[in-house]
């Protein structure tokens, strides 16, 4: 392996150490940052994400308030729960775990979250503010990716960045962050309508694969020395594992790590950063709501 391994777990721990100090400061002023976590249904991946987020809150001295709702919960009941969280002074951040069951309108639910408590940064208000570079909550995965690049010393100024995926929660906001003057990359966004994906990826100094398609970015697409950020979390069948599957990203890790300059592993790359930025956003929300400067 010639690439530098970007250890998301270690960088996330470094940031969490900084966050603990902020939690202590808030507690001294009588505020305990609180995150409401709402899960509808029993999707196993969602349960494990929610559990990890609650554990992370407890580890740095924050509170989490869990609401588990049955798969057949009505949209109105979910909206009522969100309204309660909007009113609750102990709740500073609200997270509705996605995806929601099909009978629930995801957009309506997200828009019901008070933008001041929207620590996932998914409401139209926060996404609009992000675009305008006004104070806002930046969606956690893109926020975490920019932090990973900064803290790993990956040059972004003038770099060519290719983002593979255009979802509202990862690809689109990330492409926008790459455009900021403070990052200053030139961005291409690829998707299923892109002709000849490889021709774009081969030009990239920074590749972010966020498609949810195992092996999509193959070694022949990678420019020697490029930085590869693999966001994909895919379960692929593996009879040698107790659970019957293993996790992999969207990139051919074995091949890519031979020629890339930097690479993130899956798991242990982007995932821990996403949770950490959620904690960071919730702490910021608690400080803003309580009028405390951190
Ligand atoms: P999503 O909503 O399904 O979006 C996937 C995007 O990738 C879409 O824009 C889609 O294009 C594009 N795409 C899919 N297959 C493609 C292909 N073969 N060629 C080119 N583009 C392709 O997914 P998401 O929510 O953004 O998540 C993406 C992946 O990241 C998933 O594996 C998810 O589990 C993972 N994820 C990880 C974290 C983390 O913290 N580690 C956080 C969030 C998501 P179209 O728009 O044309 O359909």
JSON list of C-alpha atoms and ligand atoms in Angstrom, two decimals, residues 49 141 164-167 169-170 190-193 197 210-213 216 231-234 250 270-271 274, ligand 1:
[
{"chain": "A", "resi": 49, "resn": "UNK", "atom": "CA", "xyz": [-26.74, 4.10, 13.32]},
{"chain": "A", "resi": 141, "resn": "UNK", "atom": "CA", "xyz": [-21.29, 13.79, 6.17]},
{"chain": "A", "resi": 164, "resn": "UNK", "atom": "CA", "xyz": [-19.84, 10.62, -7.59]},
{"chain": "A", "resi": 165, "resn": "UNK", "atom": "CA", "xyz": [-23.43, 10.94, -6.32]},
{"chain": "A", "resi": 166, "resn": "UNK", "atom": "CA", "xyz": [-25.88, 13.85, -6.10]},
{"chain": "A", "resi": 167, "resn": "UNK", "atom": "CA", "xyz": [-28.09, 13.07, -3.11]},
{"chain": "A", "resi": 169, "resn": "UNK", "atom": "CA", "xyz": [-27.65, 14.72, 2.06]},
{"chain": "A", "resi": 170, "resn": "UNK", "atom": "CA", "xyz": [-24.18, 13.98, 0.67]},
{"chain": "A", "resi": 190, "resn": "UNK", "atom": "CA", "xyz": [-21.34, 12.59, -11.52]},
{"chain": "A", "resi": 191, "resn": "UNK", "atom": "CA", "xyz": [-24.51, 10.48, -11.34]},
{"chain": "A", "resi": 192, "resn": "UNK", "atom": "CA", "xyz": [-26.31, 7.71, -13.21]},
{"chain": "A", "resi": 193, "resn": "UNK", "atom": "CA", "xyz": [-26.76, 10.00, -16.21]},
{"chain": "A", "resi": 197, "resn": "UNK", "atom": "CA", "xyz": [-17.65, 7.97, -15.41]},
{"chain": "A", "resi": 210, "resn": "UNK", "atom": "CA", "xyz": [-20.96, 8.57, -2.52]},
{"chain": "A", "resi": 211, "resn": "UNK", "atom": "CA", "xyz": [-23.12, 6.39, -4.79]},
{"chain": "A", "resi": 212, "resn": "UNK", "atom": "CA", "xyz": [-23.82, 3.31, -2.67]},
{"chain": "A", "resi": 213, "resn": "UNK", "atom": "CA", "xyz": [-22.51, 1.04, -5.43]},
{"chain": "A", "resi": 216, "resn": "UNK", "atom": "CA", "xyz": [-18.02, 1.52, -8.79]},
{"chain": "A", "resi": 231, "resn": "UNK", "atom": "CA", "xyz": [-18.46, 7.39, 1.58]},
{"chain": "A", "resi": 232, "resn": "UNK", "atom": "CA", "xyz": [-20.29, 4.26, 0.43]},
{"chain": "A", "resi": 233, "resn": "UNK", "atom": "CA", "xyz": [-21.46, 1.78, 3.04]},
{"chain": "A", "resi": 234, "resn": "UNK", "atom": "CA", "xyz": [-22.55, -1.41, 1.29]},
{"chain": "A", "resi": 250, "resn": "UNK", "atom": "CA", "xyz": [-17.80, 2.19, -3.48]},
{"chain": "A", "resi": 270, "resn": "UNK", "atom": "CA", "xyz": [-16.10, 8.87, 6.80]},
{"chain": "A", "resi": 271, "resn": "UNK", "atom": "CA", "xyz": [-18.57, 7.13, 9.17]},
{"chain": "A", "resi": 274, "resn": "UNK", "atom": "CA", "xyz": [-20.39, 11.93, 10.32]},
{"chain": "B", "resi": 1, "resn": "LIG", "atom": "P1", "xyz": [-28.57, 7.95, -2.56]},
{"chain": "B", "resi": 1, "resn": "LIG", "atom": "O1", "xyz": [-29.56, 8.93, -2.08]},
{"chain": "B", "resi": 1, "resn": "LIG", "atom": "O2", "xyz": [-28.99, 6.59, -2.98]},
{"chain": "B", "resi": 1, "resn": "LIG", "atom": "O3", "xyz": [-27.77, 8.64, -3.77]},
{"chain": "B", "resi": 1, "resn": "LIG", "atom": "C1", "xyz": [-26.84, 7.93, -4.53]},
{"chain": "B", "resi": 1, "resn": "LIG", "atom": "C2", "xyz": [-26.32, 8.82, -5.62]},
{"chain": "B", "resi": 1, "resn": "LIG", "atom": "O4", "xyz": [-25.34, 8.09, -6.34]},
{"chain": "B", "resi": 1, "resn": "LIG", "atom": "C3", "xyz": [-27.39, 9.25, -6.64]},
{"chain": "B", "resi": 1, "resn": "LIG", "atom": "O5", "xyz": [-27.18, 10.58, -7.00]},
{"chain": "B", "resi": 1, "resn": "LIG", "atom": "C4", "xyz": [-27.16, 8.31, -7.82]},
{"chain": "B", "resi": 1, "resn": "LIG", "atom": "O6", "xyz": [-27.41, 8.92, -9.07]},
{"chain": "B", "resi": 1, "resn": "LIG", "atom": "C5", "xyz": [-25.65, 8.05, -7.72]},
{"chain": "B", "resi": 1, "resn": "LIG", "atom": "N1", "xyz": [-25.32, 6.73, -8.26]},
{"chain": "B", "resi": 1, "resn": "LIG", "atom": "C6", "xyz": [-25.79, 5.53, -7.84]},
{"chain": "B", "resi": 1, "resn": "LIG", "atom": "N2", "xyz": [-25.26, 4.54, -8.60]},
{"chain": "B", "resi": 1, "resn": "LIG", "atom": "C7", "xyz": [-24.46, 5.14, -9.51]},
{"chain": "B", "resi": 1, "resn": "LIG", "atom": "C8", "xyz": [-23.68, 4.66, -10.58]},
{"chain": "B", "resi": 1, "resn": "LIG", "atom": "N3", "xyz": [-23.61, 3.37, -10.87]},
{"chain": "B", "resi": 1, "resn": "LIG", "atom": "N4", "xyz": [-22.98, 5.56, -11.32]},
{"chain": "B", "resi": 1, "resn": "LIG", "atom": "C9", "xyz": [-23.04, 6.90, -11.04]},
{"chain": "B", "resi": 1, "resn": "LIG", "atom": "N5", "xyz": [-23.78, 7.40, -10.04]},
{"chain": "B", "resi": 1, "resn": "LIG", "atom": "C10", "xyz": [-24.48, 6.54, -9.29]},
{"chain": "B", "resi": 1, "resn": "LIG", "atom": "O7", "xyz": [-27.42, 7.69, -1.50]},
{"chain": "B", "resi": 1, "resn": "LIG", "atom": "P2", "xyz": [-26.81, 8.59, -0.28]},
{"chain": "B", "resi": 1, "resn": "LIG", "atom": "O8", "xyz": [-27.80, 8.67, 0.80]},
{"chain": "B", "resi": 1, "resn": "LIG", "atom": "O9", "xyz": [-26.17, 9.81, -0.80]},
{"chain": "B", "resi": 1, "resn": "LIG", "atom": "O10", "xyz": [-25.66, 7.58, 0.18]},
{"chain": "B", "resi": 1, "resn": "LIG", "atom": "C11", "xyz": [-24.65, 7.14, -0.71]},
{"chain": "B", "resi": 1, "resn": "LIG", "atom": "C12", "xyz": [-23.82, 6.08, -0.02]},
{"chain": "B", "resi": 1, "resn": "LIG", "atom": "O11", "xyz": [-23.16, 6.66, 1.08]},
{"chain": "B", "resi": 1, "resn": "LIG", "atom": "C13", "xyz": [-24.60, 4.90, 0.56]},
{"chain": "B", "resi": 1, "resn": "LIG", "atom": "O12", "xyz": [-23.81, 3.72, 0.47]},
{"chain": "B", "resi": 1, "resn": "LIG", "atom": "C14", "xyz": [-24.78, 5.28, 2.02]},
{"chain": "B", "resi": 1, "resn": "LIG", "atom": "O13", "xyz": [-24.92, 4.14, 2.86]},
{"chain": "B", "resi": 1, "resn": "LIG", "atom": "C15", "xyz": [-23.49, 5.97, 2.27]},
{"chain": "B", "resi": 1, "resn": "LIG", "atom": "N6", "xyz": [-23.52, 6.97, 3.34]},
{"chain": "B", "resi": 1, "resn": "LIG", "atom": "C16", "xyz": [-22.55, 6.89, 4.26]},
{"chain": "B", "resi": 1, "resn": "LIG", "atom": "C17", "xyz": [-22.51, 7.82, 5.27]},
{"chain": "B", "resi": 1, "resn": "LIG", "atom": "C18", "xyz": [-21.40, 7.75, 6.27]},
{"chain": "B", "resi": 1, "resn": "LIG", "atom": "O14", "xyz": [-21.43, 8.47, 7.23]},
{"chain": "B", "resi": 1, "resn": "LIG", "atom": "N7", "xyz": [-20.39, 6.91, 6.06]},
{"chain": "B", "resi": 1, "resn": "LIG", "atom": "C19", "xyz": [-23.46, 8.82, 5.35]},
{"chain": "B", "resi": 1, "resn": "LIG", "atom": "C20", "xyz": [-24.45, 8.90, 4.36]},
{"chain": "B", "resi": 1, "resn": "LIG", "atom": "C21", "xyz": [-24.46, 7.96, 3.35]},
{"chain": "B", "resi": 1, "resn": "LIG", "atom": "P3", "xyz": [-28.89, 9.40, -9.54]},
{"chain": "B", "resi": 1, "resn": "LIG", "atom": "O15", "xyz": [-29.12, 10.69, -8.81]},
{"chain": "B", "resi": 1, "resn": "LIG", "atom": "O16", "xyz": [-28.74, 9.59, -10.99]},
{"chain": "B", "resi": 1, "resn": "LIG", "atom": "O17", "xyz": [-29.82, 8.29, -9.11]}
]
